[in-house]
Each structure stands twice: as structure tokens, then as C-alpha cells.
XYZ file of C-alpha atoms in Angstrom:
372
model
C 6.433 17.592 -30.548
C 2.755 18.447 -30.688
C 0.627 15.364 -31.330
C 3.163 12.810 -30.141
C 2.112 10.388 -27.421
C 3.616 7.704 -25.230
C 2.183 4.836 -23.158
C 3.645 3.901 -19.772
C 2.813 0.827 -17.705
C 3.531 1.282 -13.986
C 3.232 -1.150 -11.089
C 4.727 -1.359 -7.608
C 5.191 -3.500 -4.494
C 4.793 -7.029 -5.824
C 5.422 -10.025 -3.581
C 3.277 -13.063 -4.440
C 3.524 -14.305 -8.015
C 0.525 -16.634 -7.800
C -3.074 -15.373 -8.266
C -5.162 -14.691 -5.158
C -8.571 -16.129 -4.254
C -10.417 -12.800 -4.240
C -10.858 -10.375 -7.120
C -8.856 -8.838 -8.555
C -7.030 -12.150 -8.543
C -3.929 -10.761 -10.236
C -0.796 -12.856 -10.421
C 2.374 -12.471 -12.460
C 0.978 -14.497 -15.386
C -2.046 -12.204 -15.654
C 0.113 -9.068 -15.584
C 2.398 -10.522 -18.252
C -0.646 -11.251 -20.403
C -1.993 -7.711 -20.036
C 1.335 -6.080 -20.872
C 1.681 -8.303 -23.950
C -1.799 -7.196 -25.044
C -0.471 -3.614 -25.113
C 2.553 -4.402 -27.267
C 1.216 -2.567 -30.319
C 1.613 0.595 -28.209
C 5.238 -0.337 -27.400
C 4.812 0.814 -23.777
C 7.587 1.858 -21.419
C 7.320 -0.428 -18.363
C 8.337 1.132 -15.034
C 8.385 -0.396 -11.562
C 8.236 1.219 -8.091
C 9.616 -1.888 -6.281
C 9.592 -3.843 -3.720
C 10.083 -7.146 -5.481
C 12.547 -9.468 -3.676
C 10.691 -9.802 -0.384
C 8.580 -10.509 1.647
C 6.642 -13.533 0.484
C 6.257 -17.193 1.262
C 8.347 -18.128 -1.752
C 11.082 -15.637 -0.861
C 11.716 -17.438 2.429
C 13.113 -20.309 0.350
C 14.301 -18.552 -2.828
C 15.399 -15.105 -1.571
C 13.491 -13.389 -4.346
C 15.102 -15.283 -7.226
C 11.654 -16.496 -8.316
C 11.120 -12.950 -9.602
C 13.958 -13.001 -12.143
C 12.011 -14.701 -14.994
C 8.994 -12.557 -14.104
C 10.859 -9.239 -14.361
C 12.449 -10.318 -17.621
C 9.130 -11.416 -19.118
C 7.521 -8.069 -18.250
C 10.330 -6.148 -19.996
C 10.746 -3.727 -17.084
C 12.946 -0.897 -18.341
C 13.517 1.128 -15.189
C 12.874 0.771 -11.449
C 13.629 2.441 -8.126
C 14.893 0.364 -5.207
C 12.369 -0.614 -2.541
C 13.385 -1.092 1.078
C 12.588 -4.823 1.043
C 14.875 -5.352 -1.939
C 17.732 -5.160 0.586
C 16.307 -7.823 2.930
C 18.876 -10.427 1.840
C 21.820 -8.019 1.714
C 23.421 -5.768 -0.881
C 25.510 -8.524 -2.479
C 22.455 -10.695 -3.114
C 20.556 -7.709 -4.505
C 23.360 -6.891 -6.934
C 23.489 -10.514 -8.071
C 19.723 -10.345 -8.648
C 20.138 -7.105 -10.627
C 22.785 -8.693 -12.845
C 20.243 -11.316 -13.943
C 17.528 -8.839 -14.941
C 17.660 -7.871 -18.598
C 17.448 -4.283 -19.782
C 16.334 -2.794 -16.449
C 18.020 0.332 -15.072
C 17.900 0.406 -11.252
C 17.692 3.902 -9.777
C 18.659 5.282 -6.377
C 19.298 8.997 -6.647
C 19.622 10.111 -3.038
C 21.269 7.424 -0.871
C 25.072 7.097 -0.904
C 27.159 4.142 0.273
C 29.753 5.766 2.534
C 32.402 3.144 1.726
C 32.244 3.379 -2.069
C 30.963 6.986 -2.157
C 28.595 5.819 -4.887
C 24.832 5.265 -4.856
C 23.895 2.327 -2.629
C 23.992 -1.025 -4.468
C 25.482 0.789 -7.473
C 22.129 2.246 -8.418
C 21.980 4.928 -11.081
C 21.156 8.510 -10.114
C 19.395 9.229 -13.407
C 18.423 7.440 -16.579
C 17.184 8.440 -20.029
C 14.898 6.343 -22.227
C 14.215 7.242 -25.854
C 10.801 6.020 -26.971
C 8.563 7.089 -29.849
C 10.888 10.019 -30.529
C 10.397 11.230 -26.947
C 13.328 11.632 -24.568
C 12.259 10.533 -21.064
C 14.353 11.485 -18.035
C 13.970 9.371 -14.893
C 15.143 9.733 -11.304
C 14.609 7.439 -8.305
C 13.953 8.997 -4.901
C 13.296 7.581 -1.429
C 12.397 9.087 1.948
C 14.637 9.186 5.021
C 12.393 6.665 6.804
C 13.242 4.213 4.008
C 16.746 3.859 5.479
C 15.423 2.921 8.919
C 13.624 -0.091 7.409
C 16.727 -1.643 5.811
C 17.110 -4.807 7.864
C 20.599 -5.721 6.620
C 22.254 -2.289 6.664
C 23.543 -0.015 9.409
C 22.095 3.486 8.845
C 25.532 4.857 9.755
C 26.974 3.223 6.627
C 24.907 5.328 4.235
C 24.242 9.012 3.663
C 20.741 10.225 2.897
C 20.405 13.248 0.622
C 17.205 15.275 0.823
C 14.937 14.174 -2.006
C 13.843 17.740 -2.769
C 17.406 19.038 -3.095
C 18.423 16.048 -5.207
C 15.229 16.295 -7.207
C 15.981 19.878 -8.162
C 19.640 19.088 -8.949
C 18.851 16.099 -11.136
C 15.944 17.677 -12.996
C 18.224 20.594 -13.910
C 20.792 18.097 -15.181
C 18.192 16.231 -17.229
C 16.848 19.475 -18.691
C 20.387 20.373 -19.775
C 20.527 16.986 -21.543
C 17.424 17.918 -23.519
C 14.818 15.543 -22.117
C 11.193 16.147 -23.092
C 9.581 14.830 -19.901
C 10.827 14.006 -16.386
C 9.393 11.173 -14.291
C 10.236 10.567 -10.636
C 10.030 6.942 -9.544
C 9.653 7.025 -5.765
C 9.442 4.595 -2.889
C 8.003 6.668 -0.065
C 4.766 7.524 1.668
C 2.208 9.738 -0.046
C 2.813 12.839 2.157
C 6.435 12.859 0.993
C 5.363 12.417 -2.630
C 3.162 15.478 -2.168
C 6.081 17.416 -0.710
C 8.177 16.427 -3.714
C 5.459 17.608 -6.119
C 5.136 20.922 -4.307
C 8.856 21.690 -4.299
C 10.380 20.319 -7.527
C 8.779 22.171 -10.409
C 10.482 20.359 -13.289
C 9.090 16.922 -12.424
C 6.177 16.139 -14.755
C 4.921 12.885 -13.219
C 5.455 11.031 -9.924
C 5.062 7.250 -9.990
C 5.189 5.979 -6.430
C 5.493 2.845 -4.367
C 5.725 1.769 -0.708
C 1.997 2.389 -0.148
C -0.112 -0.586 -1.233
C -3.434 1.107 -1.957
C -4.190 2.339 -5.464
C -4.325 6.143 -5.485
C -4.254 9.036 -7.913
C -4.097 12.710 -7.029
C -2.861 15.931 -8.586
C -0.565 18.218 -6.587
C 0.960 21.377 -8.056
C -0.193 20.264 -11.494
C 1.553 16.899 -11.197
C -0.104 13.480 -11.148
C 0.978 11.315 -8.200
C 0.166 7.684 -8.968
C 0.349 4.641 -6.696
C -0.500 1.511 -8.656
C -1.711 -0.935 -6.011
C 0.171 -4.080 -5.076
C 0.934 -7.747 -5.643
C 0.333 -8.006 -9.419
C -3.346 -7.181 -8.778
C -3.325 -3.656 -10.206
C -1.337 -1.480 -12.571
C -1.586 1.920 -14.210
C -1.740 2.509 -17.944
C -0.597 6.094 -18.437
C -0.764 8.091 -21.646
C 1.458 11.132 -22.115
C 0.343 13.373 -24.967
C 2.264 16.418 -26.121
C -0.049 19.197 -27.302
C 0.425 22.796 -28.352
C -0.704 23.832 -24.870
C 1.635 21.462 -23.024
C 1.855 17.932 -21.678
C -1.405 16.074 -21.053
C -1.368 13.084 -18.684
C -4.089 10.438 -18.745
C -4.117 7.704 -16.091
C -6.154 4.505 -16.369
C -6.391 2.151 -13.400
C -6.301 -1.493 -14.473
C -7.453 -4.176 -12.037
C -6.080 -7.539 -13.132
C -9.203 -9.596 -12.537
C -10.116 -13.031 -13.867
C -11.468 -11.566 -17.115
C -7.827 -11.142 -18.153
C -6.265 -14.443 -19.280
C -3.014 -15.709 -17.793
C 0.117 -15.926 -19.913
C 0.746 -19.688 -20.422
C 4.540 -19.471 -20.197
C 4.553 -17.539 -16.914
C 1.717 -19.710 -15.615
C 3.960 -22.775 -16.067
C 6.835 -21.068 -14.247
C 4.571 -20.148 -11.329
C 3.126 -23.675 -11.143
C 6.605 -25.230 -11.115
C 7.819 -22.919 -8.337
C 4.707 -23.596 -6.264
C 5.220 -27.352 -6.584
C 8.776 -27.013 -5.262
C 7.695 -25.517 -1.945
C 4.174 -26.932 -1.575
C 5.073 -30.100 0.343
C 7.053 -28.158 2.954
C 4.198 -25.731 3.439
C 1.508 -28.304 4.215
C 2.742 -29.052 7.736
C -0.279 -28.888 10.074
C 0.198 -26.477 13.004
C -3.262 -26.177 14.523
C -6.919 -25.351 14.013
C -8.841 -22.059 14.093
C -12.551 -21.750 14.858
C -13.067 -18.320 13.248
C -11.897 -16.469 10.151
C -8.882 -14.221 10.837
C -8.632 -10.842 9.109
C -5.221 -9.878 7.723
C -6.366 -7.410 5.052
C -4.074 -4.371 4.905
C -6.983 -1.924 4.862
C -8.210 -3.388 8.158
C -5.211 -4.647 10.111
C -3.167 -1.499 9.475
C -5.927 0.792 10.722
C -7.846 -0.954 13.506
C -7.984 -3.854 15.943
C -8.347 -7.312 14.373
C -8.528 -10.841 15.701
C -5.384 -11.790 13.750
C -3.442 -8.933 15.329
C -4.718 -9.916 18.762
C -3.859 -13.573 18.134
C -0.221 -12.860 17.286
C 0.361 -10.302 20.046
C -1.280 -12.618 22.601
C 1.283 -15.256 21.605
C 4.039 -12.659 22.047
C 2.746 -11.920 25.555
C 2.581 -15.601 26.452
C 6.149 -16.252 25.300
C 7.742 -13.082 26.681
C 5.777 -12.825 29.964
C 5.835 -9.050 29.400
C 3.191 -6.568 30.567
C 2.229 -5.582 27.018
C 3.217 -6.431 23.455
C 3.757 -4.022 20.562
C 3.934 -5.163 16.946
C 4.137 -2.961 13.860
C 1.047 -3.730 11.774
C 3.226 -3.643 8.652
C 4.700 -6.938 9.864
C 1.481 -8.670 8.750
C 1.900 -9.380 5.025
C -0.922 -11.673 3.877
C -3.502 -9.004 2.896
C -6.344 -11.515 3.031
C -8.950 -13.143 5.266
C -7.759 -16.530 6.542
C -10.729 -18.934 6.704
C -11.349 -20.990 9.815
C -10.109 -24.550 9.827
C -6.680 -26.140 9.568
C -3.811 -23.720 10.139
C -0.681 -24.770 8.252
C 2.912 -23.586 8.005
C 1.860 -22.016 4.699
C -0.621 -19.783 6.549
C 1.889 -18.770 9.211
C 4.609 -17.835 6.732
C 2.150 -16.000 4.497
C 1.098 -13.879 7.465
C 4.598 -13.414 8.934
C 7.216 -13.967 6.207
C 9.751 -11.569 7.747
C 12.221 -13.070 10.212
C 12.303 -10.643 13.148
C 13.604 -10.987 16.700
C 11.228 -10.766 19.658
C 12.835 -8.629 22.358
C 11.812 -7.498 25.843
C 12.658 -4.001 27.083
C 11.831 -1.878 30.102
C 10.201 1.495 29.516
C 7.830 3.931 31.166
C 4.111 4.150 30.539
C 4.692 7.562 28.958
C 7.097 6.004 26.459
C 4.525 3.367 25.543
C 1.950 6.099 24.903
C 4.491 8.027 22.808
C 5.154 4.908 20.705
C 1.425 4.394 20.155
C 0.936 8.045 19.188
C 3.781 7.760 16.697
C 2.083 4.730 15.186
C -1.094 6.628 14.320
C 0.517 9.813 12.979
């Protein structure tokens, strides 16, 4: 196989199909345009999910706005993300049935009722491209199960991703694959653990984390390709006499990349459908509010304080705790009119506010867990 090469396009965790105000502006139309510009390479397009939720549009459409997007991008294989289950398994399977040519993987979570992979995901998949036989598996972490809003953890069985990784890579090797790729939806420390303990995986393409990252562990590239149609990875696999060479190029989908006209029209039409509902005026802010992931998930912000102060006022509790991952806008909200659009962009997930009694020690333990 010496001299043969293959191009892979990877992206993960996409929620908002429209372009953003700040660079890289991204947007589904821009990603579609970039992938089309690579067509002479006939790339294999892989996705690390989430895709159905959360977003402003998903509140009204339950993720169905993504169906023409996925089909236009020619996604060939994906692993389930936790938020893909936000509207239930039945809705997810209906969504899957409308996506063309995409194999959905879930290699290590079993539905106890059917005794099959949850949502009828595949445990492994093989793609033949450019004379190269690519084996794929889809792995998630145990914590992934705890975030499934519509499922009881008792209804599924989690299988250790290292044990399953070793089992499935052996199976794929027996089927004569040339390269094995793990699509994962878990935090980077667990991706590292996977790389350290499953020797036959050649490349790990991750999701769940929203920052772009690239590192090499145990000779394996671990790639996280950003978020929200703003970034992707263009990966070149080259087979040489000395082994497999992996080249990773980060692509930021900034305004220098044109938007695909067909997808642009779809996005514009969908935005028009919900725009009138979203313009309801709720109030006025006198300062910018910071909802950027890199800030709000690591330190105190005025947006975080604003929301938790409201929680305190409503609940009359002594303190309020809110998971910073609940904030989904990933942007600075400028001072001025505050509309329903702003509120639902910041907090698109429908969660209950509850009041409990606990000790001060338990509060400290919860806070310590949050910063681990």
C-alpha cells in the first residue's frame, strides 16, 4: 500500500446552522462550501456529534433543521453524542432514517430491553475508499450516560471503552482493515486513556469538548475539531514503507470562505420561520454579558451571576448552583434590548429548578467536583 493516501474531513459538536458575528463566522453553508471545494480529493467525512440539540432552532424543530445539512455534507459515519438523545430515542431513530448514507456508531452502550446497541447504533463499520479499507468504531465515556436527559441509566448497560476498543479492533483486524479510527464522544482525559490502552487504534477523532485540540499520545493523534460549524480538521493519511503517516490541518471557517448558495437559502428560510417569535422584548441590559465557553466554563462571569441571582430570587434558597455547561451561547451578548432570542440562545435546554437541603460540606464537595 506504500504511496497510497486518503483525506478525511472531521467535525464535531454542531448546534447553530447560521454564521456567527465573530470570526471564524462559520455556519453550515460555509462548511458545505469548504467540503465541496475538496471534492477532487473525494474525502471521507466523519462526525463526532452532537447535532440535534441544543440550539435556538432545535427548541422549535427538535433538530430536524439538521437533516438537509447532514445530507449536503455527505457525512459517511458518526458516533452518537449525548445531546442527540434530548428528544428521545424514537425521535433520534426517525432523524437517522432521514440521513442518507451515514452509519451511526455506538459500540459500548447496550439497550437492556433489546439487548442491542442503544438506538440501534452499529458497533463497527467499514468504509472502502481509494483502495483503503477503513475500520471505524464509536466509543463514549460512562459520564455520557449520566447526561442523557430522556433515558434512565438503569435501562442501559455501559461497557468499558478500553475493553470494547480492544475487542472491536481485533475483529476489524481479522476483517483485513488497513487503518482503524475511533470516533469518540468523551472528554480528552478519557481519549488519552483510550490511546494509551488500545494499541490497534491508529487515529482518535473526538467530540464532546468544544475547543480545537491536537495531541499525540502513544503514537496516536487525538483530534478535537472545534464546534458549531466554525472549525474542522482536514486529515491526510499516507501509507509509506515505514508505516502510516498522519497529517492534521486545522481549518477555521472564516469569512474568506464563501457560503454555499443552496444551504444559505435553507438557513435563511429556517431563520425566517422562527424570527418573529424570537423578537419578543423581555428587558434591557446596561452592560455586555459574557457567555463565551472559554470564560464562563472556567471563571466567574456577569452572565453566570445574572442567571444564578435569578435562581436565588425565585427559589428563596441560601445559594444557587448551576452547571456552567448549561450556558450554550458561546458569545458576548451586547448591552441593550434583551429578547426571547437572547434568552433561548443562552439557555436552550429545558431543565427543572429544584430546591434541596444539604450540608455545607456537601456543597463544598459539589464545588470541588466541578473543578476536577
